[in-house]
Coordinates of C-alpha atoms in Angstrom, one line a residue:
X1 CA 125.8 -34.0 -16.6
X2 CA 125.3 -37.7 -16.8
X3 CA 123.2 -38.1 -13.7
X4 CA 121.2 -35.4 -15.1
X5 CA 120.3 -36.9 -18.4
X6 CA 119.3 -39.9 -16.4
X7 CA 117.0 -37.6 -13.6
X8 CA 115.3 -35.8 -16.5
X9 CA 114.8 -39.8 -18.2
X10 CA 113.4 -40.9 -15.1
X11 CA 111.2 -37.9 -14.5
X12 CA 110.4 -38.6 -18.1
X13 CA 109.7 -42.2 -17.4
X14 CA 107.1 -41.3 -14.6
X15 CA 105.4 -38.9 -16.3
X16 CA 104.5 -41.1 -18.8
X17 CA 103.9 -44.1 -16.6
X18 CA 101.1 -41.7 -15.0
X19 CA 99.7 -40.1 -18.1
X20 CA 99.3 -43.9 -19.5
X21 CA 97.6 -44.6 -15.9
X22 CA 95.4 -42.1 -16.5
X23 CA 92.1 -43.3 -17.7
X24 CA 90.5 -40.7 -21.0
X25 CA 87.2 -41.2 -22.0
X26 CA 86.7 -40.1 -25.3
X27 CA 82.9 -38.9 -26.4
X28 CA 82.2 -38.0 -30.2
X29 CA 79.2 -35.8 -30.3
X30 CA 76.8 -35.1 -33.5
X31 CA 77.1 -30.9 -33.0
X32 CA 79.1 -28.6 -31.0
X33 CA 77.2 -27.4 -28.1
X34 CA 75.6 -23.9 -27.3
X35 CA 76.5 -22.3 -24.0
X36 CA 77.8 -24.3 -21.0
X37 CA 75.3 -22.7 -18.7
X38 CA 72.2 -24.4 -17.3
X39 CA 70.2 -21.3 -17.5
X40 CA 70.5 -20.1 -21.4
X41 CA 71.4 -23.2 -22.8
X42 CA 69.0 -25.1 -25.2
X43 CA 70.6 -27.7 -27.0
X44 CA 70.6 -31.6 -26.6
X45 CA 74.2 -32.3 -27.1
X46 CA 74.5 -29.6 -24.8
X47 CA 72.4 -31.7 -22.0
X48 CA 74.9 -34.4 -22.7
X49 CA 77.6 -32.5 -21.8
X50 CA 76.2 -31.4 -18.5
X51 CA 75.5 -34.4 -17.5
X52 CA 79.0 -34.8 -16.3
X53 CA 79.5 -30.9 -15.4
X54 CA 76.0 -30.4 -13.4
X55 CA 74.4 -32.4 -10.7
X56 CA 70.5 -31.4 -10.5
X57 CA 68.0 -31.5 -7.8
X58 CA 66.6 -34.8 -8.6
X59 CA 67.1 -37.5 -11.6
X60 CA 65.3 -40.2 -13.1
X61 CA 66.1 -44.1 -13.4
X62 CA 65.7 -46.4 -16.5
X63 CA 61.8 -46.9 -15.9
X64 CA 61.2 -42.6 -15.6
X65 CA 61.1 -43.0 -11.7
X66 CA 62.2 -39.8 -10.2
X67 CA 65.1 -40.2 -8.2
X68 CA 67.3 -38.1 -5.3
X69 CA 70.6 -36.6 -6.5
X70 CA 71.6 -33.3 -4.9
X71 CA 67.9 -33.3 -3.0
X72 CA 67.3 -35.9 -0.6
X73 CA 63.4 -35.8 -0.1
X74 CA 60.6 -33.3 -1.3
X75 CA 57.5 -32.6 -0.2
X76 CA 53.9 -31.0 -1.2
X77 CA 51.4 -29.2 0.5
X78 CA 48.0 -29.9 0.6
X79 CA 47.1 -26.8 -1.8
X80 CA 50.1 -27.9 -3.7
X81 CA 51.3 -24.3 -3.6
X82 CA 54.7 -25.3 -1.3
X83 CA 57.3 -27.2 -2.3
X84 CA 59.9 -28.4 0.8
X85 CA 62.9 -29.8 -0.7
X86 CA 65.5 -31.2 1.9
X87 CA 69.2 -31.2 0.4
X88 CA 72.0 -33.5 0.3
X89 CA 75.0 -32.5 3.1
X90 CA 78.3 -32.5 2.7
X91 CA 77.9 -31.3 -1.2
X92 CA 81.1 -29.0 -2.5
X93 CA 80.8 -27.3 -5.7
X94 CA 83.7 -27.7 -8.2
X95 CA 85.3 -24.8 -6.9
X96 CA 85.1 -25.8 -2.8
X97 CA 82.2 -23.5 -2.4
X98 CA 79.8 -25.4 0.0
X99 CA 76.3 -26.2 -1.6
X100 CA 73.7 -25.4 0.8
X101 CA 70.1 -23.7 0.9
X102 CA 71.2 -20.4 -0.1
X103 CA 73.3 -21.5 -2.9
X104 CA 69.9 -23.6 -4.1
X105 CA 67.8 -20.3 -3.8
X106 CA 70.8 -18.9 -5.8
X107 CA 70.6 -21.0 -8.7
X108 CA 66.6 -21.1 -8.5
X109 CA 66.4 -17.5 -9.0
X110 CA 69.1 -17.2 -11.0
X111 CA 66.8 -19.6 -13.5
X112 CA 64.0 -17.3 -13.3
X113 CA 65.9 -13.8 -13.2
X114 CA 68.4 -13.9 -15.8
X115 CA 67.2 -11.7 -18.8
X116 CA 68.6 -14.4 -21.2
X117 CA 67.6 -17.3 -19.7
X118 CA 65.6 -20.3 -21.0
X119 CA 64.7 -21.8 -17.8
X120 CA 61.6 -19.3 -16.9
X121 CA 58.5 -21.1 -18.4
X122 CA 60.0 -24.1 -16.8
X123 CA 59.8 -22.7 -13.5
X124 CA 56.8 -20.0 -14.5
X125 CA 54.8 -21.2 -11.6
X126 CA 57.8 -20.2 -8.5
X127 CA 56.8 -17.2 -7.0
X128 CA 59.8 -17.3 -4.9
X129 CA 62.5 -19.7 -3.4
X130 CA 62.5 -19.3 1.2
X131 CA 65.4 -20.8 3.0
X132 CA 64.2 -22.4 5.5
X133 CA 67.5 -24.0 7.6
X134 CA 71.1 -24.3 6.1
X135 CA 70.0 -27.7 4.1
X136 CA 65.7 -26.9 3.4
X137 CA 64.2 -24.9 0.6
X138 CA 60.4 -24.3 0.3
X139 CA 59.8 -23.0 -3.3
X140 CA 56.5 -21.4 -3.1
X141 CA 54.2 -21.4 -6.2
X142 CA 51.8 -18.3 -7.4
X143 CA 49.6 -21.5 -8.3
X144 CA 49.5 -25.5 -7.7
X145 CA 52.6 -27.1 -10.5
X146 CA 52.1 -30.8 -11.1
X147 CA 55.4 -30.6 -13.8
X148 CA 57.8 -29.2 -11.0
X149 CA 59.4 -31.9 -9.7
X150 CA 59.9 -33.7 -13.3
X151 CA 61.1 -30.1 -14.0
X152 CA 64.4 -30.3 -11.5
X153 CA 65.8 -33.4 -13.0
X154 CA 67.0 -31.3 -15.7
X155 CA 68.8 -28.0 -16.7
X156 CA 65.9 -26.2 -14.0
X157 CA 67.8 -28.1 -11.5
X158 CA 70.9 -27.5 -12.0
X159 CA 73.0 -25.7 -9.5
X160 CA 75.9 -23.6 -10.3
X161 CA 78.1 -21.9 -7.9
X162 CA 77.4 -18.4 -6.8
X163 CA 80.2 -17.6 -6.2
X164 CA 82.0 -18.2 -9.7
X165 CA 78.5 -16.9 -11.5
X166 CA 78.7 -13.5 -9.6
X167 CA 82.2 -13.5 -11.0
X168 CA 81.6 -14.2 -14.6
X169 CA 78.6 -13.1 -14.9
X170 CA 77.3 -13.4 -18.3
X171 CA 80.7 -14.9 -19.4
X172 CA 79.5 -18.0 -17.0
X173 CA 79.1 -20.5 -19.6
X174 CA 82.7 -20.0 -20.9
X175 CA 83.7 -21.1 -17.4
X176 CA 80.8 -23.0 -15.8
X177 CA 81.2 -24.4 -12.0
X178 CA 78.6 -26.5 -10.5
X179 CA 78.6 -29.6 -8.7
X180 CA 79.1 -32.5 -10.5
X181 CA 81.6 -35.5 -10.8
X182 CA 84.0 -33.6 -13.5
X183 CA 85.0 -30.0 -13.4
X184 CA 85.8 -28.2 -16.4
X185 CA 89.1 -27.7 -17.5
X186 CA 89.2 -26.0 -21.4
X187 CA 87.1 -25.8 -24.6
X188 CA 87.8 -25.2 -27.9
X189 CA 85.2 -24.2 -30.4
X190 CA 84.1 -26.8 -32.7
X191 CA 86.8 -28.7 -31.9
X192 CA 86.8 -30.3 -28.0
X193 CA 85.4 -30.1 -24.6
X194 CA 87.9 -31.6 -21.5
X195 CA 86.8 -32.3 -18.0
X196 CA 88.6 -33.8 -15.3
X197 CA 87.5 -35.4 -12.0
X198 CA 86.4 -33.4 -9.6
X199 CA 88.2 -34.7 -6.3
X200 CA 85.7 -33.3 -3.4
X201 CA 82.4 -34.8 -5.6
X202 CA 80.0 -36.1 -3.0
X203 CA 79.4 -39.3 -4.8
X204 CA 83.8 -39.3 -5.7
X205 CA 84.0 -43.4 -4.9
X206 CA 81.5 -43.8 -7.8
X207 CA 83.1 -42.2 -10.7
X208 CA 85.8 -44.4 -11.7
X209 CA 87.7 -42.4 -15.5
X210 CA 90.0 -39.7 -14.7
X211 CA 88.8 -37.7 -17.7
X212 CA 86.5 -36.7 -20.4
X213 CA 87.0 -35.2 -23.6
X214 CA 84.1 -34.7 -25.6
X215 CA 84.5 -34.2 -29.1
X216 CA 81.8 -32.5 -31.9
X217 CA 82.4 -34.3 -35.0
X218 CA 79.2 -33.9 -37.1
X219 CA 79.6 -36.7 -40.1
X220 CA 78.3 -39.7 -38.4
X221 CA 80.4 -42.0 -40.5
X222 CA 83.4 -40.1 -39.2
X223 CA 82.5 -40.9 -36.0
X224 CA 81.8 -44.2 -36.2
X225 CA 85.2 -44.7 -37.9
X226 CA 87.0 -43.1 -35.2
X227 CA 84.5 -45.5 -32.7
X228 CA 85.9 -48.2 -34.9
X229 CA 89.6 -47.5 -35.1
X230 CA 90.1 -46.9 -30.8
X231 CA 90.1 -43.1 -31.5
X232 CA 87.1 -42.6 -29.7
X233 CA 85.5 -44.8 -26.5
X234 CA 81.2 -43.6 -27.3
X235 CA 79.8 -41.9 -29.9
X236 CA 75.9 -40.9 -30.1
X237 CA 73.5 -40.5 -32.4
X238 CA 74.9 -43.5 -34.6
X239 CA 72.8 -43.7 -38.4
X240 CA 69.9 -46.3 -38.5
X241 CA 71.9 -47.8 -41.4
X242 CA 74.7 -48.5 -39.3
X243 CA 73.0 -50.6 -36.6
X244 CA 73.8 -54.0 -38.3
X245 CA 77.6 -52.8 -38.5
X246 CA 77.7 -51.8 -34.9
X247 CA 76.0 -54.9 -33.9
X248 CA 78.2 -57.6 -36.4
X249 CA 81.8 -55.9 -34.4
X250 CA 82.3 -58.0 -31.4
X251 CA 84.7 -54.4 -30.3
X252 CA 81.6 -52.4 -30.3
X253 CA 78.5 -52.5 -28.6
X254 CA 75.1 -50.7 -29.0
X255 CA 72.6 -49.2 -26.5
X256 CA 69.5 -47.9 -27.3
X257 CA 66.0 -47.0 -26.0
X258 CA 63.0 -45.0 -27.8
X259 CA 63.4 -41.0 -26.8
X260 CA 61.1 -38.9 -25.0
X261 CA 61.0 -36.3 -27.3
X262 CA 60.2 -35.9 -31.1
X263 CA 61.8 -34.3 -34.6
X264 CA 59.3 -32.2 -36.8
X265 CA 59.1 -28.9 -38.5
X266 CA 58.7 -25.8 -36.8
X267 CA 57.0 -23.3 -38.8
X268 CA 57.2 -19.7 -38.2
X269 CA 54.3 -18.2 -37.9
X270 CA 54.5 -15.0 -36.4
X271 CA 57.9 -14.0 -36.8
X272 CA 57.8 -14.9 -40.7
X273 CA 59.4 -11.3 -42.2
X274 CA 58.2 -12.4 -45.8
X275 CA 54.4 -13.3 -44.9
X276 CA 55.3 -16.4 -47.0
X277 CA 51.7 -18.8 -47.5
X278 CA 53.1 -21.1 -45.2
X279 CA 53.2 -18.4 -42.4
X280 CA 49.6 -17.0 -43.4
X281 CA 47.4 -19.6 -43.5
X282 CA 46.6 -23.3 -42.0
X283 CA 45.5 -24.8 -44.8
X284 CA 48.4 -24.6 -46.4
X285 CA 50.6 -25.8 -43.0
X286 CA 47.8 -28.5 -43.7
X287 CA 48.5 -29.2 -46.8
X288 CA 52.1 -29.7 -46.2
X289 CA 51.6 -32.2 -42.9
X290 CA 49.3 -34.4 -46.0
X291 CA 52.0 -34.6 -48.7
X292 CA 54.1 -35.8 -46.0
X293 CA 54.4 -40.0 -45.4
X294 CA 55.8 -40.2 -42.4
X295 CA 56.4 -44.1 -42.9
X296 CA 57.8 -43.6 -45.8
X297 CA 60.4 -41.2 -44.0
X298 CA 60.8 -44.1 -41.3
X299 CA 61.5 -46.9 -43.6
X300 CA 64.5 -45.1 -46.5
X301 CA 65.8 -43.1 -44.0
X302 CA 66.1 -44.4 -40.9
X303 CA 65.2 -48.6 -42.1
X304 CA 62.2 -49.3 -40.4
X305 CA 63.9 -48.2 -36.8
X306 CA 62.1 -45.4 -35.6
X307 CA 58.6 -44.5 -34.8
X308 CA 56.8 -42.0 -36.9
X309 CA 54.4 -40.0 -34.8
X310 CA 52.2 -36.7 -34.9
X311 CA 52.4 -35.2 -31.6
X312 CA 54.5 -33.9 -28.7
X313 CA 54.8 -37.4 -27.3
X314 CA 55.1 -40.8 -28.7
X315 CA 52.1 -43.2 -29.6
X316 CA 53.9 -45.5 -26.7
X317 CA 53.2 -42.6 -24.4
X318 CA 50.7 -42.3 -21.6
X319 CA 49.8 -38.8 -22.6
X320 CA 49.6 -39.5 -26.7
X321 CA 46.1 -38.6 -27.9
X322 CA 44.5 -41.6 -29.9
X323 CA 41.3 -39.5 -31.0
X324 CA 44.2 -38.0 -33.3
X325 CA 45.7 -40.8 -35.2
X326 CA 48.7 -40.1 -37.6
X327 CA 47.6 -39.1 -40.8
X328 CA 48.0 -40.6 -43.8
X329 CA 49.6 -39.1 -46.7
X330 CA 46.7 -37.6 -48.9
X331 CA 48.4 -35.9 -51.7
X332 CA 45.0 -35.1 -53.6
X333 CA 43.6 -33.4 -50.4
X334 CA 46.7 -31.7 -49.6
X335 CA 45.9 -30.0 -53.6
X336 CA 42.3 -29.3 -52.6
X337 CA 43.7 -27.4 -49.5
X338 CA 46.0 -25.2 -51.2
X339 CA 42.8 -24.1 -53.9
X340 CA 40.6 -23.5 -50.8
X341 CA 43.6 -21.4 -49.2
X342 CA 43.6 -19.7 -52.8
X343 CA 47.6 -19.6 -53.0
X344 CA 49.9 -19.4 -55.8
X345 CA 51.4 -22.6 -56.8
X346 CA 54.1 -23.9 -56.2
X347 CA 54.3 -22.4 -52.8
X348 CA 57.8 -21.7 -52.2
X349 CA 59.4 -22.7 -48.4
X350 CA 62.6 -21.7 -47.0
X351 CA 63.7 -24.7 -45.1
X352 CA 66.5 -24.4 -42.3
X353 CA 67.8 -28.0 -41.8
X354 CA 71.2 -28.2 -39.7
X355 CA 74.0 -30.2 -40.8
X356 CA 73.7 -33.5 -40.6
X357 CA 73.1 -36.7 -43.1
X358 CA 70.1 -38.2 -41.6
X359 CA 68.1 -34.4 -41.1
X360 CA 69.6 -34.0 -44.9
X361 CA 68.1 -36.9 -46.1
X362 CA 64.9 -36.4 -44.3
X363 CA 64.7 -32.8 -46.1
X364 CA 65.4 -34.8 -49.4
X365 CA 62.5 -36.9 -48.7
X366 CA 59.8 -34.5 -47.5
X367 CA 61.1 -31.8 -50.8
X368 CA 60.2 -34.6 -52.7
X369 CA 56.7 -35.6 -51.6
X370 CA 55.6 -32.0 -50.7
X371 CA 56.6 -31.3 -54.6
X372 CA 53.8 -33.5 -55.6
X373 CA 51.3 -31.6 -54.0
X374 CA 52.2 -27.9 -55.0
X375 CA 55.4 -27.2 -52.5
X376 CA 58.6 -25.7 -53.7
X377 CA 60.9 -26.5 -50.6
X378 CA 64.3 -25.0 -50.9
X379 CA 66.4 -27.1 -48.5
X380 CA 69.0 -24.2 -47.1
X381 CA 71.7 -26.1 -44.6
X382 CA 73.2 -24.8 -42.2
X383 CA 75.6 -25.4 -38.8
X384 CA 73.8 -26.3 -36.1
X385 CA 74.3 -23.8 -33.0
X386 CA 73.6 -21.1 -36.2
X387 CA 70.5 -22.5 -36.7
X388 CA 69.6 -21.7 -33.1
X389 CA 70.4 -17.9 -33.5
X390 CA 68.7 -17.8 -37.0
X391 CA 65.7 -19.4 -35.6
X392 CA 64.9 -16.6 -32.6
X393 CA 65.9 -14.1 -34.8
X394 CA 62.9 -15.3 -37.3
X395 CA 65.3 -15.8 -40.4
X396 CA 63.3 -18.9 -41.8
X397 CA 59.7 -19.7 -42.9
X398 CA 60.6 -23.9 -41.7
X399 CA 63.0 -25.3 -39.4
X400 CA 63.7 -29.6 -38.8
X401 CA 64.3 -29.6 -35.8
X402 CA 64.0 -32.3 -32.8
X403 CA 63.7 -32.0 -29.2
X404 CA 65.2 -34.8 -27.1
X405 CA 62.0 -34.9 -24.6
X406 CA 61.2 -35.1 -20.9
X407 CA 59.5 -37.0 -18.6
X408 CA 56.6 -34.6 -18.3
X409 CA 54.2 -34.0 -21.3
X410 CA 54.5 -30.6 -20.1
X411 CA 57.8 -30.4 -21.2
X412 CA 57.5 -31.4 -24.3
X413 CA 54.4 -28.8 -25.3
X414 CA 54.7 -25.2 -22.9
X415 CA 58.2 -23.9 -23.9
X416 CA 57.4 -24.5 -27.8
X417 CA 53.7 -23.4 -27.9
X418 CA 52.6 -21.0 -25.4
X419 CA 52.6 -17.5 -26.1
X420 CA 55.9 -16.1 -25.7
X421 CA 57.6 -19.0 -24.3
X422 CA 61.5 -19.0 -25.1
X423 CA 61.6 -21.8 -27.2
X424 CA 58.5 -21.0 -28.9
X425 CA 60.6 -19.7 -32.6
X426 CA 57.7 -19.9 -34.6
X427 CA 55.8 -17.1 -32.6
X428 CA 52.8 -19.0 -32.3
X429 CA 50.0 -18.0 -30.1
X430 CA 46.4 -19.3 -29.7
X431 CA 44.5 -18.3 -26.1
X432 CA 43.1 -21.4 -25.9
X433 CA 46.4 -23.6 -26.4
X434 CA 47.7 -21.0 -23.6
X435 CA 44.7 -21.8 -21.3
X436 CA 45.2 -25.3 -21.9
X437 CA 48.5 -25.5 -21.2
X438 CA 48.2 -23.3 -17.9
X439 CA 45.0 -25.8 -16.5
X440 CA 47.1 -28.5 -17.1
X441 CA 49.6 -27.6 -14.5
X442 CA 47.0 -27.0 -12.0
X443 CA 46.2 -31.0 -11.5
X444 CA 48.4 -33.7 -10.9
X445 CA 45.6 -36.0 -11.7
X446 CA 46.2 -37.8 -14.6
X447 CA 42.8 -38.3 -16.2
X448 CA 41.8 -34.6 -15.8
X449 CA 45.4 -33.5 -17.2
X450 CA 45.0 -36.0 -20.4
X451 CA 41.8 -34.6 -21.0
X452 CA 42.4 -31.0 -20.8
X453 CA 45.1 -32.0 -23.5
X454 CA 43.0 -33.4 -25.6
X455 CA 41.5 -30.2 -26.1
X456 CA 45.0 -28.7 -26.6
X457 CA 46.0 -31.5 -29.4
X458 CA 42.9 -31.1 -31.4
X459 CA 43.8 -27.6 -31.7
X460 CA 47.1 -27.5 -31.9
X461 CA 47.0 -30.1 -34.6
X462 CA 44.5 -27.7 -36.8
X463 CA 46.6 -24.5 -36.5
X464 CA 49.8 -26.6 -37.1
X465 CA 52.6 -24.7 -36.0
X466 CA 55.0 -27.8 -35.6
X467 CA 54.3 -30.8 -38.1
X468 CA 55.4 -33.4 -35.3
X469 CA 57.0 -36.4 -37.8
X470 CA 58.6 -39.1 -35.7
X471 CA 60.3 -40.2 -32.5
X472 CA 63.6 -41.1 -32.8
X473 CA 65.4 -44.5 -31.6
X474 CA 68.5 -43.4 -29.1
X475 CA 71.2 -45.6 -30.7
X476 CA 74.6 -45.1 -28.6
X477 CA 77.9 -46.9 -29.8
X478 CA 80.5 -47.7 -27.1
X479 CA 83.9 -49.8 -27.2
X480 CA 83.5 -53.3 -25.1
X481 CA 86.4 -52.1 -22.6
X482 CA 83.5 -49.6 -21.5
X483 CA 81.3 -51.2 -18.8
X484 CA 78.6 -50.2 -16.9
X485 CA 76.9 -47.9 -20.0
X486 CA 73.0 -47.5 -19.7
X487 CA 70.7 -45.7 -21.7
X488 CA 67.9 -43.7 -20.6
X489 CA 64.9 -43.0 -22.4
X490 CA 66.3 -39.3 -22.0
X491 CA 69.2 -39.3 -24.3
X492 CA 71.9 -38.4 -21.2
X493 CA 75.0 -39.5 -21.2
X494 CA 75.4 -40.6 -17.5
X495 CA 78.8 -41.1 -16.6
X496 CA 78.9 -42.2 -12.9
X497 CA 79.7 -46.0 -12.2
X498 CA 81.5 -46.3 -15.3
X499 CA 84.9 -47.8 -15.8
X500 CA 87.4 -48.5 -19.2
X501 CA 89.4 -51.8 -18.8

């Protein structure tokens, strides 16, 4: 009985000797994520997530070079109309299934089949995928696609296993396999996300933590005081206001870069069930972009850090449109607007802001100006991923609501704006955006595509479906014992190459 105690000790021992080996990084996220599944998901946080889950096609480096990841090489034809992609051997996905060209054309159509998925304008130009040997695809386009490319380093490239999504079907995202570093191993709602290393990764002598555990904690002060106290290794989306904090704790340290995308209000326009003013007419959309100071926003919300702006990209950005400065806040006009749109004051607007201090205080701030010039905004929270469902099903008249960006300008514009484009909640539709839009795939020349959106701004900034209000700072908190963290102008949360002492 004696020896016994002392085996079960011993085993006891070990165990723990191996589960304090283990190395657990611990990631506090500002929402819970939608769907783990490439093709229907739409969130951010949910991008983060997959960055660790789902090796893509192609990536991009710190300076928005585009880089090789499960593709080798690609190349264009002349009438830019084929696409050869050569892939990377030897790639297993996270359930041994071999990646190959047939898995690629898998995924690929997969994107653009899928009744629910959120992939299709991204890839709107692929007629079809051919395999051409065991490790070459051609993707051949119904018309030349300069955003391609910039298009497959995200959730468009993305391969999953077809084997596993056969399986689950539309249940996939509760039990995604792909190809990347960590497989997944359990999620709980609201509450956590594990991974754990997958052993057969290509790229396995890279990736150095044993596992992740990603955690949705939406207070940002919570988070930082679990960052503080060891009970979490990297948060994102740390307040402005706490920069000096995070900076002044030799324990912490702070990475950040200027995003690609944008936060502004989404109005519905088409969808609106109450034909509310807002909906009806663009003076008073107008009116509301001119009570707005967007400076103001910049400097008691967020100190001065981030970058107020008035379009899809930032003013930093080789696309941005200086013919259309930002506005100035012009609370008089704004009145003059809402008497030529011949409403009745104050024009009341349901506004859907997801939980959250910072998109609470911006709501505080823009409720307050817009009340100057004849607005009654009725701030109406709500939990993030509901927001989401809300928003497609039209239940709200505006919605704050950022997009974390990509490379292409493209991808910032098509999904939200065009004519029935999935991510397009606010119904809007205008011919000539959609003609726009659609030329500006056709070149890959950048003068011709800047000026074609030109056009598109000017109108798109009349008609106002989104009020575009800044560009946000990516501020990323990490303990010191974490080395090797970059930030990418994308918002990812890369996780290969790094190590916790």
């Amino acid at each position: 009985m004696k020896i016994m105690r002392l085996a079960a000790l011993a085993a006891a021992l070990l165990l723990s000797f191996e589960a304090h080996a283990q190395t657990t990084l611990r990631i506090g996220l500002a929402e819970d994520p939608d769907a783990l599944d490439p093709t229907t998901a739409r969130t951010y946080v949910g991008r983060i997530v997959f960055a660790a889950l789902c090796d893509k096609l192609f990536d991009i480096d710190e300076k928005l070079n585009i880089v090789p990841q499960l593709a080798l090489s690609h190349e264009t034809s002349a009438d830019g109309k084929e696409v050869t992609i050569k892939l990377r051997p030897g790639v297993k996905f996270q359930d041994g299934e071999p990646f190959d060209a047939e898995a690629a054309k898998f995924s690929l159509d997969r994107h653009l089949t899928m009744p629910t998925s959120f992939r299709k304008p991204e890839l709107t130009a692929l007629d079809h995928v051919d395999v051409v040997d065991p490790l070459t695809i051609k993707l051949v386009l119904k018309t030349p696609y300069s955003p391609l490319i910039a298009q497959l380093t995200d959730r468009a490239g993305m391969m999953v296993s077809p084997k596993a999504a056969k399986e689950e079907g539309d249940k996939f995202g509760l039990h995604p396999v792909c190809a990347g570093p960590y497989k997944f191993v359990e999620r709980v709602q609201q509450d956590r996300i594990v991974f754990e290393k997958f052993a057969d990764y290509w790229n396995k002598d890279n990736v150095f933590i044993d596992r992740i555990v990603y955690l949705p904690i939406n207070d940002a002060t919570v988070r930082l005081a679990n960052l503080k106290s060891g009970g979490l290794d990297l948060i994102e989306r740390v307040l402005a206001t706490d920069i000096k904090d995070v900076r002044a704790d030799p324990k912490l340290k702070l990475s950040t870069a200027l995003e690609l995308g944008y936060l502004g209000l989404t109005i519905n326009i088409g969808h609106d069930k109450n034909k509310g003013a807002l909906s009806q007419s663009e003076k008073v959309r107008q009116a509301l972009d001119l009570s707005i100071d967007r400076e103001a926003i910049n400097q008691v919300v967020f100190n001065g850090e981030f970058t107020p702006g008035n379009q899809w990209v930032s003013p930093e950005h080789p696309y941005y449109q200086k013919a259309f400065p930002i506005p100035k806040r012009d609370v008089e006009k704004a009145k003059a607007l809402l008497k030529e749109a011949g409403v009745k004051l104050p024009v009341s607007v349901d506004l859907m802001v997801p939980k959250g201090a910072e998109d609470e205080s911006v709501a505080q701030v823009i409720q307050s100006m817009a009340a100057e010039a004849g607005f009654d905004i009725k701030i109406r929270l709500i939990e993030f991923a509901t927001s989401f469902k809300q928003a497609q099903a039209g239940e709200f008249q505006a919605f704050l609501i950022g997009w974390s960006g990509r490379i292409d300008s493209d991808g910032n514009s098509y999904v939200f704006l065009h004519s029935g484009a999935p991510l397009n909640d606010g119904v809007y539709s205008n011919p000539d955006v959609d003609k726009g839009f659609e030329d500006a795939r056709l070149t890959s020349d950048p003068a011709k595509r800047k000026a074609i959106y030109e056009k598109v701004t000017g109108q798109v900034l009349k008609d106002e479906p989104i009020i575009y209000l800044y560009h946000r700072k990516l501020l990323i908190a990490h303990t010191a014992k974490l080395e090797g963290y970059r930030q990418m102008p994308d918002g990812l949360v890369r996780v290969i190459g790094l190590k916790l002492k």
